[in-house]
Short mmCIF file of C-alpha atoms and ligand atoms in Angstrom, two decimals:
data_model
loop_
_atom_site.label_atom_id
_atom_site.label_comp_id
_atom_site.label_asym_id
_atom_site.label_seq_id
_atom_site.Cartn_x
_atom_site.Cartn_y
_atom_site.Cartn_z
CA UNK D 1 2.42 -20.68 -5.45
CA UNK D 2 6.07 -19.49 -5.83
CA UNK D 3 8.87 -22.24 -4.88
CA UNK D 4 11.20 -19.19 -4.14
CA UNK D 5 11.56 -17.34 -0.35
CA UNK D 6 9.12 -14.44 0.17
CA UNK D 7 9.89 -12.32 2.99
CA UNK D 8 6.49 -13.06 3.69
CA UNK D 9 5.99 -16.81 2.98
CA UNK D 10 2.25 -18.02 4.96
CA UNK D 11 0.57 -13.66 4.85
CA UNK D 12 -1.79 -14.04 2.82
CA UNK D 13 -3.95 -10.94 3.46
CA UNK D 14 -1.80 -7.91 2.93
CA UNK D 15 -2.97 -4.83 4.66
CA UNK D 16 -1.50 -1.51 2.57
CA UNK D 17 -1.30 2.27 4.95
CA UNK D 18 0.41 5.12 5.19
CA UNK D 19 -0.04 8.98 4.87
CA UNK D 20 -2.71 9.89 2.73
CA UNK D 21 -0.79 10.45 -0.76
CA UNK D 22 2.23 8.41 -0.19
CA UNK D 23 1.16 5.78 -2.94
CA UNK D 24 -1.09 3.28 -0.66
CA UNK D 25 -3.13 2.81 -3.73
CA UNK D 26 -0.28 2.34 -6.20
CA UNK D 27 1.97 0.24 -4.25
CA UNK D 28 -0.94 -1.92 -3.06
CA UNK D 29 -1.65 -2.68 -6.75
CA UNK D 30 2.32 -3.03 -7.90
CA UNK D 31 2.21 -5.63 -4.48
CA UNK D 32 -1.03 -7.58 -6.17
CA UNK D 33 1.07 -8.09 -9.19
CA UNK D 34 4.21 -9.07 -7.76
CA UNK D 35 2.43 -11.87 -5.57
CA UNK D 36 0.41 -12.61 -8.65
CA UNK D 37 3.26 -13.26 -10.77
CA UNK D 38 3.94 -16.66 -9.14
CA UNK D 39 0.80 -17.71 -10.91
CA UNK D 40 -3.16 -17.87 -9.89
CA UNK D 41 -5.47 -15.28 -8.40
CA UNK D 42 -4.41 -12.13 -5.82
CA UNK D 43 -7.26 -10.20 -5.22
CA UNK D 44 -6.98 -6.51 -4.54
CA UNK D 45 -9.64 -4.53 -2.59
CA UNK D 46 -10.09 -1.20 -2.00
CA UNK D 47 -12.42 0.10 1.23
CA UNK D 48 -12.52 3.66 1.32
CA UNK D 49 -15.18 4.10 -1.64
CA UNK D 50 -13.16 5.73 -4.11
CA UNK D 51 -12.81 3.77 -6.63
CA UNK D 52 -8.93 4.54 -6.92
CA UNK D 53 -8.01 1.00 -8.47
CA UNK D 54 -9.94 1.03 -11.33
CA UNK D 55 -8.17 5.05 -12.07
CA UNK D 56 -5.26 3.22 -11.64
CA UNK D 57 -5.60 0.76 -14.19
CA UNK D 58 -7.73 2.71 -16.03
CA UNK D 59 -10.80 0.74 -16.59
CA UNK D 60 -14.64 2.16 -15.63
CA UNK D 61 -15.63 2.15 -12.00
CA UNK D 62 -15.22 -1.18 -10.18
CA UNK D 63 -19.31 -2.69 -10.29
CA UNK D 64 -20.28 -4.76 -6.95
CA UNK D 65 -18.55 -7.88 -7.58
CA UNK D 66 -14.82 -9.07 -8.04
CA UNK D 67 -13.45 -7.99 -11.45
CA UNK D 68 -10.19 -9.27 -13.20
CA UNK D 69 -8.18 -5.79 -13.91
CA UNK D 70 -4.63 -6.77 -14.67
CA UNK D 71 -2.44 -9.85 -15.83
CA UNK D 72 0.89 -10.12 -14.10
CA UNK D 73 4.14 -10.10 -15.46
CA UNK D 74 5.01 -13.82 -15.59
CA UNK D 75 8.30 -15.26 -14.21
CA UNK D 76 10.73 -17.52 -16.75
CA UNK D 77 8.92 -20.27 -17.39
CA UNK D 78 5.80 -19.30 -15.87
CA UNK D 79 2.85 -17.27 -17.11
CA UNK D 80 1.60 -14.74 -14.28
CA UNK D 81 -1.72 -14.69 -12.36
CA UNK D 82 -4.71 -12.83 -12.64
CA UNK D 83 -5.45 -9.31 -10.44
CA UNK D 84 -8.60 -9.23 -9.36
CA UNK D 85 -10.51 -6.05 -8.01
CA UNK D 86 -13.21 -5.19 -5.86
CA UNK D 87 -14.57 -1.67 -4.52
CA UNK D 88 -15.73 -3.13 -1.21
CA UNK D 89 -18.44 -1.43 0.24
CA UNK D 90 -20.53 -1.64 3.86
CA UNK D 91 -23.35 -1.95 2.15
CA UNK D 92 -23.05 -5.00 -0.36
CA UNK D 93 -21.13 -6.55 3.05
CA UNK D 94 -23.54 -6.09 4.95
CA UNK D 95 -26.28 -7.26 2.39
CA UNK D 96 -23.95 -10.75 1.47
CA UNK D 97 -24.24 -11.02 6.11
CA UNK D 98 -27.81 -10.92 5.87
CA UNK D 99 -27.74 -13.38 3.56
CA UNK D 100 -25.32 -15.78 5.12
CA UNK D 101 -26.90 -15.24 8.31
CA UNK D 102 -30.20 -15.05 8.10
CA UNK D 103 -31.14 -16.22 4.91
CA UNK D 104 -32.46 -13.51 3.83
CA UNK D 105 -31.55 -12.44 0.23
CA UNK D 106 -32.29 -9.19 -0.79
CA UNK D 107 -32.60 -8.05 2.11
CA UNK D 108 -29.91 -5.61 2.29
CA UNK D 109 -30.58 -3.88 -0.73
CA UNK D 110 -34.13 -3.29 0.54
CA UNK D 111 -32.72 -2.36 4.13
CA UNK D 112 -30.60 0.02 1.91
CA UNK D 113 -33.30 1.67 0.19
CA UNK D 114 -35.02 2.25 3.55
CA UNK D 115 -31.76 3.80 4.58
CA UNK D 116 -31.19 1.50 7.15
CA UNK D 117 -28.01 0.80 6.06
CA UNK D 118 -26.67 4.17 6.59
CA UNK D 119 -28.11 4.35 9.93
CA UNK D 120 -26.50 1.53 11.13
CA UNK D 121 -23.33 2.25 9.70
CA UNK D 122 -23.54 5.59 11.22
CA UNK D 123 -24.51 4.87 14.72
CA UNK D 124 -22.10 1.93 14.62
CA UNK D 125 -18.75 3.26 12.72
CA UNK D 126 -17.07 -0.07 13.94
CA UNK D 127 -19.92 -1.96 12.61
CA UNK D 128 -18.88 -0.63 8.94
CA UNK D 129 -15.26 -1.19 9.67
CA UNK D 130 -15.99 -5.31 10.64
CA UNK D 131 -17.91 -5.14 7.52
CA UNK D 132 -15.00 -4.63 5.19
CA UNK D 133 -12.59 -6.43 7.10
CA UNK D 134 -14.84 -9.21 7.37
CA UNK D 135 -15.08 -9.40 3.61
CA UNK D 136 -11.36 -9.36 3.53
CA UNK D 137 -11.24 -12.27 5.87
CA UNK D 138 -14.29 -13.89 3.46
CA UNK D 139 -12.08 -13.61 0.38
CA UNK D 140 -8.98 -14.85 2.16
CA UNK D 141 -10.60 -17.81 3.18
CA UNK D 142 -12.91 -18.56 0.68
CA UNK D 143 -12.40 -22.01 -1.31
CA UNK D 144 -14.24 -23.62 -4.46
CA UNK D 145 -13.84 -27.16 -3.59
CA UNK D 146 -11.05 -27.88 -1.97
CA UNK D 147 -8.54 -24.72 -3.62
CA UNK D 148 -8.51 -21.25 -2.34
CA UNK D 149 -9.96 -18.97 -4.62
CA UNK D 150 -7.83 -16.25 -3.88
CA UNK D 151 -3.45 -16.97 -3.39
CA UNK D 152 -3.70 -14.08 -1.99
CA UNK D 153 -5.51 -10.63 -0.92
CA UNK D 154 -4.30 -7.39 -0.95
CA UNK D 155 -6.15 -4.63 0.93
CA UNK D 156 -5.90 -0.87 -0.12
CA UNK D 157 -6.62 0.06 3.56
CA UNK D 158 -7.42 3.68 5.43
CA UNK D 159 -4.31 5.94 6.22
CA UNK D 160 -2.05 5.49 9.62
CA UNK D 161 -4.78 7.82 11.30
CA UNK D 162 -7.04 5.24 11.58
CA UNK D 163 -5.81 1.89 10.98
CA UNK D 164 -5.43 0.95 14.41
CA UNK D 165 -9.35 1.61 14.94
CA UNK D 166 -10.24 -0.16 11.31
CA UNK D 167 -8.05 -3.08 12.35
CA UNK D 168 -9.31 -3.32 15.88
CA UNK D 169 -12.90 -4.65 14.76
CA UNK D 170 -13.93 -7.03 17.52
CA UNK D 171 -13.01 -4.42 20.38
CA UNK D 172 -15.11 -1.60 18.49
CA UNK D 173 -17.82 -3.86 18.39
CA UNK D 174 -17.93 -5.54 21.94
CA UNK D 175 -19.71 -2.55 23.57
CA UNK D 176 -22.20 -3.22 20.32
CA UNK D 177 -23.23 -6.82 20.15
CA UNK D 178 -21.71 -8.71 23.71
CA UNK D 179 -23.25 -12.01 21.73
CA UNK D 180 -24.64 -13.18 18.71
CA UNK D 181 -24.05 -13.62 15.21
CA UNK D 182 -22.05 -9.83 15.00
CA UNK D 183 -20.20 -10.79 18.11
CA UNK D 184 -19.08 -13.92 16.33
CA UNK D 185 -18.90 -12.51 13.21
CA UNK D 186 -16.65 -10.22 14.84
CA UNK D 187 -14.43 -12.68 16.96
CA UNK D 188 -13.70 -14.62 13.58
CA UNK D 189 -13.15 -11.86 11.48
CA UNK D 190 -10.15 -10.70 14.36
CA UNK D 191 -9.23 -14.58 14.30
CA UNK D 192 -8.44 -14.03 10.83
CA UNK D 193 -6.28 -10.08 11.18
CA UNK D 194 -4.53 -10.92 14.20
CA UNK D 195 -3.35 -14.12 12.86
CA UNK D 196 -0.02 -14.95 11.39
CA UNK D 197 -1.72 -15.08 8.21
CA UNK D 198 -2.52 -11.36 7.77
CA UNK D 199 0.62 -8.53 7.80
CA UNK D 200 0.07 -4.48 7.84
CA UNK D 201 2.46 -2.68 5.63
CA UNK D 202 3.28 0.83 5.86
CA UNK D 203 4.03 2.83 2.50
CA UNK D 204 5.98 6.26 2.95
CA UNK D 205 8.11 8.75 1.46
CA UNK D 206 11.87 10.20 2.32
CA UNK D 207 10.24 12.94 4.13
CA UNK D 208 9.58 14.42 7.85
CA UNK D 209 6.21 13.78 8.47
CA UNK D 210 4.99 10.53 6.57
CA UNK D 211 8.30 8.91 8.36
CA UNK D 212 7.01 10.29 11.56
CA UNK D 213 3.60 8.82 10.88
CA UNK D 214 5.12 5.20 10.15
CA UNK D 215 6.74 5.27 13.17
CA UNK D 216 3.75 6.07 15.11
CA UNK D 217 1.85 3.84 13.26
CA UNK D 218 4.16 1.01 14.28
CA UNK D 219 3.86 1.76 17.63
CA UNK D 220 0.25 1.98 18.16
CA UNK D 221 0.30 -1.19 16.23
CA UNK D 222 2.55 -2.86 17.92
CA UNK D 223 1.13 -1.51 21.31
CA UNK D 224 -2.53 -3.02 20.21
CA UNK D 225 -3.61 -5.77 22.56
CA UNK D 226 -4.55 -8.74 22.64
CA UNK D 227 -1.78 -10.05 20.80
CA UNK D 228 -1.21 -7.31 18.23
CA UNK D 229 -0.96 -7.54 14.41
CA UNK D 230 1.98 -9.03 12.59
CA UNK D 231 3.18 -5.58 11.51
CA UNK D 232 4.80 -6.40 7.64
CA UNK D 233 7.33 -3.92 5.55
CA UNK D 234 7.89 -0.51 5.02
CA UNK D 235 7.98 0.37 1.72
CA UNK D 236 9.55 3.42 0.63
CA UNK D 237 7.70 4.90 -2.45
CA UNK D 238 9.36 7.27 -5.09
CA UNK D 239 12.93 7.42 -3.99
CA UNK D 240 14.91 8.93 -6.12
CA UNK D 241 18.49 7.80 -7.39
CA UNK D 242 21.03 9.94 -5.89
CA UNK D 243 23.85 9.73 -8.68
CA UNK D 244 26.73 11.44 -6.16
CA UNK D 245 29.33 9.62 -3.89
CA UNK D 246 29.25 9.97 -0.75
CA UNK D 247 32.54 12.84 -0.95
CA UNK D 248 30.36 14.39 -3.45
CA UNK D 249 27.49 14.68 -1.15
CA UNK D 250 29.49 15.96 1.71
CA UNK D 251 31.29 18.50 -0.52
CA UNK D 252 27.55 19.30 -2.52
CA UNK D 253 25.69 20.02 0.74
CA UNK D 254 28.57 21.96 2.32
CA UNK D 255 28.57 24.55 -0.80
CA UNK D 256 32.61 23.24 -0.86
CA UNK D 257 32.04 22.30 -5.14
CA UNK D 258 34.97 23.87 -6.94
CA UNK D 259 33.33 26.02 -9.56
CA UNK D 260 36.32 26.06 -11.63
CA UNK D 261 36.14 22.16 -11.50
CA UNK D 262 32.35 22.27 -12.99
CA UNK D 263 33.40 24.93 -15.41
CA UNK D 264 36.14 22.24 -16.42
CA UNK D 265 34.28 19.33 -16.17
CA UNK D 266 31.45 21.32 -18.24
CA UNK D 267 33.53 21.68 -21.09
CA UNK D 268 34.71 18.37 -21.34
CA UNK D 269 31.29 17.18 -21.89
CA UNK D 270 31.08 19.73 -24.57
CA UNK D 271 28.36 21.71 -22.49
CA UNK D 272 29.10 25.70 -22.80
CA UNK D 273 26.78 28.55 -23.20
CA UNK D 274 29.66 29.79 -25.90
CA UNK D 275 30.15 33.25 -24.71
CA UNK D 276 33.43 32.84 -23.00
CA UNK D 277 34.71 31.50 -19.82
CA UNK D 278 32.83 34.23 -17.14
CA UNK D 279 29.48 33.23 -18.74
CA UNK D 280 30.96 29.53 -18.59
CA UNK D 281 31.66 30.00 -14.42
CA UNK D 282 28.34 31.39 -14.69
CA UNK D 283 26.45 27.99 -15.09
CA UNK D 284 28.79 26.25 -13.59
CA UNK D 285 27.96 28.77 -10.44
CA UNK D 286 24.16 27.43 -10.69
CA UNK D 287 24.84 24.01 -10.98
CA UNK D 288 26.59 23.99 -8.38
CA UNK D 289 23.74 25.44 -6.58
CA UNK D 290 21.46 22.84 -7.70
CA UNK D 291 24.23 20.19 -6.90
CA UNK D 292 24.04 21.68 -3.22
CA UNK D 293 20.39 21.41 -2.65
CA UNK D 294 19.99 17.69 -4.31
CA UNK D 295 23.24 16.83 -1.88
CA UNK D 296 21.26 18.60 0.85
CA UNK D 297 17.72 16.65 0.06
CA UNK D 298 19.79 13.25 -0.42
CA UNK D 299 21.36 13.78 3.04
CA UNK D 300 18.05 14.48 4.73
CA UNK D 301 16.54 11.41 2.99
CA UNK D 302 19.47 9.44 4.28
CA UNK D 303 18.03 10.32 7.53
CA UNK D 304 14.56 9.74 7.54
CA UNK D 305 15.75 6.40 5.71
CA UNK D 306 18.24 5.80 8.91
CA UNK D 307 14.89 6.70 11.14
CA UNK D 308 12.79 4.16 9.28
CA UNK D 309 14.94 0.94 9.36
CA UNK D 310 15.34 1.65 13.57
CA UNK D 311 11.49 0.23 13.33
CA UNK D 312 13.28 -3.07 13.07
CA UNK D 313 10.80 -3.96 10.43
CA UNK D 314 12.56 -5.28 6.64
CA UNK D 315 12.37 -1.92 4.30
CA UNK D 316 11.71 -1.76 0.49
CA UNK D 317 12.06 1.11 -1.77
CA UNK D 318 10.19 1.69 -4.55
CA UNK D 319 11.77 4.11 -7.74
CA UNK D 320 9.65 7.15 -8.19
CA UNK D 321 8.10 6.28 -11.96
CA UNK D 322 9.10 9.56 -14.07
CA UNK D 323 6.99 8.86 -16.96
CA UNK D 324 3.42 8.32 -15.93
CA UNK D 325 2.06 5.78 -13.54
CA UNK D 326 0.75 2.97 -16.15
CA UNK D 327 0.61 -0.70 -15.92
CA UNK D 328 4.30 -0.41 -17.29
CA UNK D 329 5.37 1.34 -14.19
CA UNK D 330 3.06 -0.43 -11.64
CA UNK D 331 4.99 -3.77 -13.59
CA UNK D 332 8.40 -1.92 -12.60
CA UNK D 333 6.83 -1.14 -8.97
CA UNK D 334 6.23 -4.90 -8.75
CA UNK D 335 9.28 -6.15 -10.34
CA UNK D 336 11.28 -4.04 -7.36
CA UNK D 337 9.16 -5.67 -4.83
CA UNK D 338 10.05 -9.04 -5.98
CA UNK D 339 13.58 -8.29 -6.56
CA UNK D 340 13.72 -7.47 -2.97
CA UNK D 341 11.79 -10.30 -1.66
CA UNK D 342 8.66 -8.32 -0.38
CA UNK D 343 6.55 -10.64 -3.57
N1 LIG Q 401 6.58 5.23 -7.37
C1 LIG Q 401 5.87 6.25 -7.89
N2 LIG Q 401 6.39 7.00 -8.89
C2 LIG Q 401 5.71 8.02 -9.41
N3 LIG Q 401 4.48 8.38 -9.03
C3 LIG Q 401 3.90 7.70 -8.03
C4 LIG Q 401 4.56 6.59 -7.42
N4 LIG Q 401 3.71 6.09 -6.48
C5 LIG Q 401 2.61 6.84 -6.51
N5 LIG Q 401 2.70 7.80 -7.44
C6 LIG Q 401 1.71 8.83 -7.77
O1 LIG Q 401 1.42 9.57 -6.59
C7 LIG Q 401 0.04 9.90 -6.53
C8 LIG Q 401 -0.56 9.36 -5.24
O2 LIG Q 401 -0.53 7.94 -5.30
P1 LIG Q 401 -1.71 7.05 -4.70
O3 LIG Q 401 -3.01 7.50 -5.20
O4 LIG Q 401 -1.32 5.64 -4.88
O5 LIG Q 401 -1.55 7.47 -3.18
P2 LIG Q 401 -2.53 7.13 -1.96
O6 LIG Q 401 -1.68 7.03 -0.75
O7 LIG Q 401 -3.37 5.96 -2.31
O8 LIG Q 401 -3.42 8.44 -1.92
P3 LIG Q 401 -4.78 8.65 -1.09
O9 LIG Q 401 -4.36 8.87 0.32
O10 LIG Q 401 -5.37 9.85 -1.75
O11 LIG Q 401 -5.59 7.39 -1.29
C9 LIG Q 401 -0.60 9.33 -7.78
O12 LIG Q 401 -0.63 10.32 -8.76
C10 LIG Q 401 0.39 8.23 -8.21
O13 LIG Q 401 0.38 7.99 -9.60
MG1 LIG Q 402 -5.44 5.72 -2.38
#
């Protein structure tokens, strides 16, 4: 592991949410890679069935079974660590708890073909949901020897909606299974989220209503008993550099540019239209326009940035990646993270 301060030195399951489209998928991945570039194993692990990680690093759908996907960046001196994948699904889960369990191998992919699988799942949404997070808690914990497999484990989770529900496993199943091998699979699979060990992040964007989802999110989270989840950062995905002062914005967003100014400043940098100075006021006239609505859009995103860090949780912000999300950008993703002490 890394010598140097992480903001979150001892998590070492990483829960990802946020609005549906915010980047949960991409910043989940750029977060595997920061962690992993202290060296060994992160594993990242998707639950919704998509098979959105292996798009991402653009490699064929994720088989059952962990799968290495990326290196990390290394650190001086250091090589980096290995991503690994995994597409969890109920089924396979609940298959590998058979097994454990009841010693019965095979028996969940023959339960599956009988479509008892789905039934169960169905009847017993929470009973799917204790599934994945129990594999979570699995890989988190699991050891060869005496080393952990896994450094760490990074979970593309479900969106702010329904977190609090996915999270809250051994409540959703108490009505279910009162005792037993669920009920303790259960109990020790919330040992393992509402320790200090695992930490939910929230990704958004700059605007009105994924902000307004964090927030709520936060709260229900932090209003979850008993004892609540450590609630981890907010990351702020594709923020854009705003390249005014703040006199410049003011000025922007009040339409109070001088046009003459622009003009000026226009033809210093040698940028005219050449057909004399009206035509010259002309562009200066819609730049100044365009001036006014990014000063306008920078101002609101001030705001919604001002809203976020009153959650009192430690913020990130993540640069939106212009030229194609690759493995070069999700590298710049987790460079930022680590620059900022989230990795
Ligand atoms: N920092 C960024 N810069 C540029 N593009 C980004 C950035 N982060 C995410 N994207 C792009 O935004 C889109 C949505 O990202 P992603 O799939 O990670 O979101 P998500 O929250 O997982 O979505 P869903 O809710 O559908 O699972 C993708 O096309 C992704 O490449
Ligand atoms: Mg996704």
């Amino acid at each position: 592991m890394s010598a140097r301060d992480t903001d979150w030195e001892g998590v070492r399951l990483h829960v990802v949410t946020g609005k549906g489209g915010t980047g949960k998928t991409t910043v989940a991945a750029a977060l595997a890679l920061g962690l992993a570039s202290a060296g060994g194993k992160v594993l990242l692990m998707e639950v919704e069935g998509r098979q959105g990680i292996a798009q991402l690093f653009d490699c064929p759908p994720l088989p059952e079974g962990e799968r290495k996907v990326a290196v990390a960046p290394g650190t001086p001196g250091r090589a980096g660590g290995d991503v690994y994948a995994l597409a969890a699904d109920p089924e396979s889960a609940l298959a590998e708890y058979l097994e454990k369990f009841y010693n019965l191998p095979r028996a969940g992919r023959a339960l599956n073909r009988l479509g008892v699988v789905d039934f169960v799942t169905t009847i017993a949404p929470g009973l799917r949901d204790v599934l994945l997070t129990g594999k979570a808690a699995e890989a988190t914990r699991r050891r060869a020897g005496r080393r952990r497999v896994y450094n760490a484990v990074v979970m593309d989770a479900p969106p702010t909606g329904r977190i609090a529900r996915f999270l809250n496993v051994a409540t959703e199943v108490s009505g279910l299974a009162k005792v037993g091998p669920i009920r303790g699979h259960a109990d020790s699979v919330q040992g393992v989220i509402h320790s200090p060990q695992t930490a939910v992040h929230f990704v958004t964007v700059l605007e009105e209503m994924p902000v307004q989802e964090t927030l709520d999110g936060i709260a229900e989270l932090r209003g979850l008993s008993p004892g609540g989840l450590q609630l981890g950062g907010i990351m702020i995905n594709m923020v854009r550099p705003v390249g005014l002062s703040d006199d410049q914005l003011a000025a922007a967003a009040a339409g109070r540019l001088d046009v003459h100014d622009l003009a000026l400043g226009l033809k210093t940098a040698g940028i005219e239209d050449g057909s004399g100075p009206a035509e010259n006021l002309d562009l200066a006239g819609s730049l100044a326009a365009e001036l006014t609505e990014h000063a306008r859009e920078a101002l609101a995103q001030r705001e919604q940035r001002e809203l976020l860090a009153g959650a009192g949780q430690p913020c990130y912000e993540l640069p939106l990646i212009t030229d194609g999300m690759d493995l070069a950008g999700l590298y710049r993703l987790a460079s930022a993270l680590r620059e900022q002490g989230a990795a």
